[in-house]
Coordinates of C-alpha atoms in Angstrom, one line a residue:
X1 CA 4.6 -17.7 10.9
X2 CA 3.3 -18.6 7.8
X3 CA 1.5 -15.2 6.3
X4 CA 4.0 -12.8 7.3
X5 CA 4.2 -10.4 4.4
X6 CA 0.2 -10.0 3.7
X7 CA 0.0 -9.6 7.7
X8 CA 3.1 -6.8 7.6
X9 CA 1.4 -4.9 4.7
X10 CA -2.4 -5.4 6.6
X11 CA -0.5 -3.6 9.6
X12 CA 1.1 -0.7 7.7
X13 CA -0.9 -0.2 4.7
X14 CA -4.0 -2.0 4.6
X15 CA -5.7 -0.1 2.1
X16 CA -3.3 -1.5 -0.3
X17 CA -4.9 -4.8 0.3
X18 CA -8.4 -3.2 -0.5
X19 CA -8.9 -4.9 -3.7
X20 CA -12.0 -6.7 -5.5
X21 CA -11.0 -10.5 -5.2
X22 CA -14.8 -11.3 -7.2
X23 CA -14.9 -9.9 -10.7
X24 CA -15.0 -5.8 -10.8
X25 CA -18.6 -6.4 -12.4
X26 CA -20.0 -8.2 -10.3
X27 CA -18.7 -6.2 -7.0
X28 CA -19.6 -3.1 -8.9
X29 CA -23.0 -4.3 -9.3
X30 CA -23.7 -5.9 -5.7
X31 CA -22.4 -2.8 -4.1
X32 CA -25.1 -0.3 -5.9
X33 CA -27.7 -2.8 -4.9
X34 CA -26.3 -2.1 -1.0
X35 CA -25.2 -5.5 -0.4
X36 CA -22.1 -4.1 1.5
X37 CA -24.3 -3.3 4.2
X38 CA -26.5 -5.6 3.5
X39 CA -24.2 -8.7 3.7
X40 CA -21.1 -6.3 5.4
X41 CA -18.7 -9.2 6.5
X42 CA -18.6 -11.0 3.0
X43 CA -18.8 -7.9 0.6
X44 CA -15.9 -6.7 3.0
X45 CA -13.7 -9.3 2.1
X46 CA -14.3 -10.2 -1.3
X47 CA -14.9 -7.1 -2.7
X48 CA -13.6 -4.1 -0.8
X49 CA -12.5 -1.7 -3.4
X50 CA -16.3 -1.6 -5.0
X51 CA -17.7 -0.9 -1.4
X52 CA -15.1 1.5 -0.8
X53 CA -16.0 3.4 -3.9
X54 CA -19.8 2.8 -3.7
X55 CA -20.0 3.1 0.4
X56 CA -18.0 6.4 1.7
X57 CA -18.8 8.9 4.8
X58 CA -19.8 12.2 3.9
X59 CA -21.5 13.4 7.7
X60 CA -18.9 15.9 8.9
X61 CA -19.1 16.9 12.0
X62 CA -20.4 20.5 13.1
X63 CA -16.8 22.6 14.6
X64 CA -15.7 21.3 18.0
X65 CA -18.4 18.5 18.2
X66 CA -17.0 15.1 19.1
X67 CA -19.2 13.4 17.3
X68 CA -18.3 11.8 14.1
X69 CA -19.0 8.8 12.5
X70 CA -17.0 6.7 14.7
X71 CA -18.7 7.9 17.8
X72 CA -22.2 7.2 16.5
X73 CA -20.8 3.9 15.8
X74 CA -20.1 3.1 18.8
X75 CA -22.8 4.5 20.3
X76 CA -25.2 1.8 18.0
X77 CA -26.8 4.5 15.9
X78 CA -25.5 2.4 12.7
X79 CA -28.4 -0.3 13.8
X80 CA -31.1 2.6 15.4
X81 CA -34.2 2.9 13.1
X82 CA -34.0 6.5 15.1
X83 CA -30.9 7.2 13.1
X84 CA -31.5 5.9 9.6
X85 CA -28.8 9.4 8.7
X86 CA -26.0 7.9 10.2
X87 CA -26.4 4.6 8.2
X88 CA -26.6 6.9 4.9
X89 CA -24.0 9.1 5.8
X90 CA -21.3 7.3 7.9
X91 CA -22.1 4.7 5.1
X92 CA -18.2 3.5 5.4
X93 CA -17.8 3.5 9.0
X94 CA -20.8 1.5 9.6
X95 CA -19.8 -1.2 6.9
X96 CA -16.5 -1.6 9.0
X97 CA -18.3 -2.2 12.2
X98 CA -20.6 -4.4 11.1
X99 CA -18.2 -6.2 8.9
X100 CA -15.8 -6.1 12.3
X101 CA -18.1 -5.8 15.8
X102 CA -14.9 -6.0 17.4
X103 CA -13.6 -2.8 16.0
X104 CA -15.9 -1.1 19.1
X105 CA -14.5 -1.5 22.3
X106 CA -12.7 0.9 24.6
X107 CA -9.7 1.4 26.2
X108 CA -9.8 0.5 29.7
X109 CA -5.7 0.8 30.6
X110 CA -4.7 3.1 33.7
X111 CA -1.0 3.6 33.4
X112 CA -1.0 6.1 35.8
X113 CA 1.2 8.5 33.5
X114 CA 0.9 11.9 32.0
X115 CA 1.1 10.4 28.3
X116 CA -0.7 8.0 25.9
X117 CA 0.2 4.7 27.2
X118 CA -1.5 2.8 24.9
X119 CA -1.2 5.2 21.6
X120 CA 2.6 4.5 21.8
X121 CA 2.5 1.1 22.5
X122 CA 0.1 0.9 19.6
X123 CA 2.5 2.4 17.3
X124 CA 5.3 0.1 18.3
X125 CA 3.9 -2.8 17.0
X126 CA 2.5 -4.2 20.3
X127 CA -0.7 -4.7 19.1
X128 CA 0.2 -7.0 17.3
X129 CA 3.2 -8.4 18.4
X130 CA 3.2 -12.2 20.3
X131 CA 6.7 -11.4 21.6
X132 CA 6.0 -9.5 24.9
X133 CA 7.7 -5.9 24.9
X134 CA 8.5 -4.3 28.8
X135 CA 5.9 -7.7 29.7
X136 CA 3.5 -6.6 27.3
X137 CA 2.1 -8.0 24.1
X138 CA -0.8 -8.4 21.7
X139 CA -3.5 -10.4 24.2
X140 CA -2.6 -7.5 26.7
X141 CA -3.2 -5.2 23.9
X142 CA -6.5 -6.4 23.0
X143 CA -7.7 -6.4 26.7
X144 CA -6.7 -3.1 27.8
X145 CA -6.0 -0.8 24.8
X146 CA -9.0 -2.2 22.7
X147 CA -10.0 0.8 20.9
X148 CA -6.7 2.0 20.0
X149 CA -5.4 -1.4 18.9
X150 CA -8.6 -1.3 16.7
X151 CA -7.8 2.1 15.5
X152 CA -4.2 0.9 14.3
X153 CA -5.8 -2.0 12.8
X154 CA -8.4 -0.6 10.2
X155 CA -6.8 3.4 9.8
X156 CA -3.3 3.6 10.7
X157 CA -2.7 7.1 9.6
X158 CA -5.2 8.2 11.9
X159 CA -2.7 7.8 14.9
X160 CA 0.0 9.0 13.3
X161 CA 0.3 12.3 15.2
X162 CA 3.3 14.2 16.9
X163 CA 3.3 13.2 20.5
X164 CA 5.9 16.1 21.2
X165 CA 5.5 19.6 20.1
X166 CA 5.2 20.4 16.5
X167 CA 8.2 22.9 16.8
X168 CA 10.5 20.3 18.4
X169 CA 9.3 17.3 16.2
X170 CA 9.5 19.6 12.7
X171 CA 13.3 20.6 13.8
X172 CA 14.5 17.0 14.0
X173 CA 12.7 15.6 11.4
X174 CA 14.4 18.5 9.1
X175 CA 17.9 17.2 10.8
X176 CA 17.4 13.8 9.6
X177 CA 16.1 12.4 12.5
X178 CA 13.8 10.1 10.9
X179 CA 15.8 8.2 9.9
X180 CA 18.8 8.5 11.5
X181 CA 16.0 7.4 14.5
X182 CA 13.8 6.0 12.8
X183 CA 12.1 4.0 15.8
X184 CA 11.9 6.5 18.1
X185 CA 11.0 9.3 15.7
X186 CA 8.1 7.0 14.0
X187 CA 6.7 7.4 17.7
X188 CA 7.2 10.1 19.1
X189 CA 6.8 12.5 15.9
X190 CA 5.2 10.4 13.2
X191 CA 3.4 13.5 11.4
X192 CA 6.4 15.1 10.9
X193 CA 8.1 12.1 9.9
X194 CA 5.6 11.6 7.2
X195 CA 5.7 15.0 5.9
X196 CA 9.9 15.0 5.7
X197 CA 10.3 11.8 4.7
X198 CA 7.9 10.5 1.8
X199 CA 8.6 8.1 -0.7
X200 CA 9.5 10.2 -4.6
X201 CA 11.0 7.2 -6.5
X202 CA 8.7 6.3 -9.1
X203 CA 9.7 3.0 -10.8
X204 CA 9.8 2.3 -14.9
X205 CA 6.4 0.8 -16.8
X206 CA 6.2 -2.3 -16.1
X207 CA 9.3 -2.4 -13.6
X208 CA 8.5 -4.7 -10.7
X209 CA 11.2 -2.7 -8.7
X210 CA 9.3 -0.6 -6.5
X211 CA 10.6 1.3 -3.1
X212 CA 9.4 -1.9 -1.0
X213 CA 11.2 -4.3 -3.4
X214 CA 14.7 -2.2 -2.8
X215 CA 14.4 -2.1 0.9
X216 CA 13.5 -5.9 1.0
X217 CA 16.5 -7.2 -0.6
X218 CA 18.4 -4.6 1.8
X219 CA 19.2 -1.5 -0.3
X220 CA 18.0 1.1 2.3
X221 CA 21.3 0.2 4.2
X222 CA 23.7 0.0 1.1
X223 CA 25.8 2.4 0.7
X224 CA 25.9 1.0 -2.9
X225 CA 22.1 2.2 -3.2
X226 CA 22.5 5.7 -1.4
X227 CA 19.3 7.4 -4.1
X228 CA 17.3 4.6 -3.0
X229 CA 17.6 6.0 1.0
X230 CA 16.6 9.6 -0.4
X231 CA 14.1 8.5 -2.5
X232 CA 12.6 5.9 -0.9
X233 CA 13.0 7.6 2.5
X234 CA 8.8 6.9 3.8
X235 CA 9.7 3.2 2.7
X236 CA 13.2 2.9 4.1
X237 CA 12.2 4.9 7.4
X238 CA 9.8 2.0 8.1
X239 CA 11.9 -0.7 7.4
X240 CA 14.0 0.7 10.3
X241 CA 11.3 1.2 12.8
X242 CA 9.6 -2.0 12.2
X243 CA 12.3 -4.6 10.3
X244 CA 9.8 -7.6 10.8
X245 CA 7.8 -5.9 8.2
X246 CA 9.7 -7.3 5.5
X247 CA 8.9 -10.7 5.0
X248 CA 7.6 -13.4 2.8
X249 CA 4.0 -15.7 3.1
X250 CA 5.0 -19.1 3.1
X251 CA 1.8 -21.4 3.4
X252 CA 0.6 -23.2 0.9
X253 CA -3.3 -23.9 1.2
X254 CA -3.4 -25.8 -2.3
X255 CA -6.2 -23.8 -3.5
X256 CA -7.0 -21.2 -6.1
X257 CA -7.2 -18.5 -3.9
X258 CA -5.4 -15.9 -2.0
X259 CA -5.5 -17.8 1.0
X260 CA -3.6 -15.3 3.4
X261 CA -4.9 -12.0 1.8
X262 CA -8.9 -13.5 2.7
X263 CA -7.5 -14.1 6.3
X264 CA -6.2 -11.1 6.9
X265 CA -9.1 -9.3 5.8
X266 CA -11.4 -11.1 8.1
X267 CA -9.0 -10.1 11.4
X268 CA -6.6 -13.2 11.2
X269 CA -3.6 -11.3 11.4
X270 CA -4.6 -9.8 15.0
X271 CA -7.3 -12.2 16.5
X272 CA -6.2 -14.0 19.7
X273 CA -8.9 -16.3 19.4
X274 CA -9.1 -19.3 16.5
X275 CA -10.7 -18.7 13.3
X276 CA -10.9 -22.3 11.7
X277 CA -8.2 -22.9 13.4
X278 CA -6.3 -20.6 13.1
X279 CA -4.9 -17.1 14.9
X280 CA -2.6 -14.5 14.8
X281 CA 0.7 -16.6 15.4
X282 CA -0.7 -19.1 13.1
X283 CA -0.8 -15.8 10.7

């Protein structure tokens, strides 16, 4: 309700919201010292892009092991004196759960189905979403599809995978179907989508235009703006799937901060539960 745009862009692109909101000197310099393990929640929020640079996983995982980062994560190895590794080299990964605890959880939904129940509900928005969709919505989310939900939340990208065949998905996304169906497509095959349909329009020095700036003030549908549907295709394809994206942040906290960006950083967007009064519909 009243930080709709900064909760839109901490949905579908939160690293763009990864930003130093301290001076660049003094994040640089409490990063090398480790503070963003140290002090995870608050370096986190106030200085993400230094511990994003200073604090990055570099453990990769023997071939066809199932253990990466994100499973000793969850398995507490980021806290074990018996794995003081892990803590050096999921570095990243363990800053995001300690910074977020709530990131680890499972999913504990039964659909009974031969598909991903809650990986496609998760990329519908329902994770999110305070509007209930086929009696479902975020609180259901969060109870049953925990880990996926969390997933969507802090690495997006990482769930956008065909859920039909490659061959089949490739075809239609070389038809057009990604946006000619955008909703459907951005579901069912969201790695092709991504790979057909990215986002070439590169806008002038200093031009606040961007592709998000044309599809907010409705060009994607123009037919006076038909370059900006080619070129701003990732963009436009988005604003079709998910229209609530494009929004503004109306509330006014009369202080010299970014109010709504430091929420959203610390969960607001998604928690069910208050956070100084406040919660995701608050958000």
């Amino acid at each position: 309700d009243n930080c709709c745009a900064t909760c839109a862009i901490m949905e579908s692109d939160p690293d763009s919201l990864c930003v130093n909101l301290r001076s660049n000197s003094y994040c640089d310099y409490w990063a090398n010292e480790g503070e963003c393990l140290a002090n995870p929640l608050w370096m986190h929020n106030e200085c993400c892009q230094s511990c994003a640079v200073s604090c990055t996983d570099t453990y990769v995982p023997p071939l066809g092991s199932p253990r990466s980062c994100q499973w000793y994560a969850e398995v507490g190895a980021c806290t074990s004196t018996l794995y003081q590794w892990v803590r050096d080299e999921c570095c990243h990964t363990c800053m995001l759960q300690e910074a977020a605890p709530t990131l680890m959880c499972d999913d504990t939904y039964d659909c009974n189905c031969d598909w991903d129940w809650c990986h496609r509900r998760a990329l519908m928005g329902t994770c999110t979403s305070t509007v209930n969709f086929h009696g479902h919505n975020s609180d259901f989310m969060h109870d049953n599809c925990c880990a996926t939900c969390a997933i969507m939340e802090s690495d997006p990208d990482s769930l956008c995978v065909n859920l039909r065949s490659n061959s089949y998905c490739d075809y239609w996304a070389n038809e057009g179907e990604c946006l000619a169906n955008p909703l459907w497509m951005h579901n069912e095959c969201c790695q092709s989508c991504a790979v057909s349909c990215t986002d070439t329009y590169v806008p002038p020095l200093g031009s606040p235009r961007s592709c998000q700036w044309y599809a907010e003030v409705g060009a994607c549908t123009s037919t006076l703006y038909q370059w900006v549907r080619d070129e701003c295709c990732h963009t436009c394809m988005l604003q079709e799937a998910a229209p609530t994206l494009m929004c503004d942040d109306t509330y006014d906290c009369n202080c010299d901060w970014d109010w709504c960006h430091r929420r959203a950083l610390m969960g607001t967007c998604t928690s069910t539960q208050n956070f100084y009064g406040h919660n995701s519909d608050f958000m």
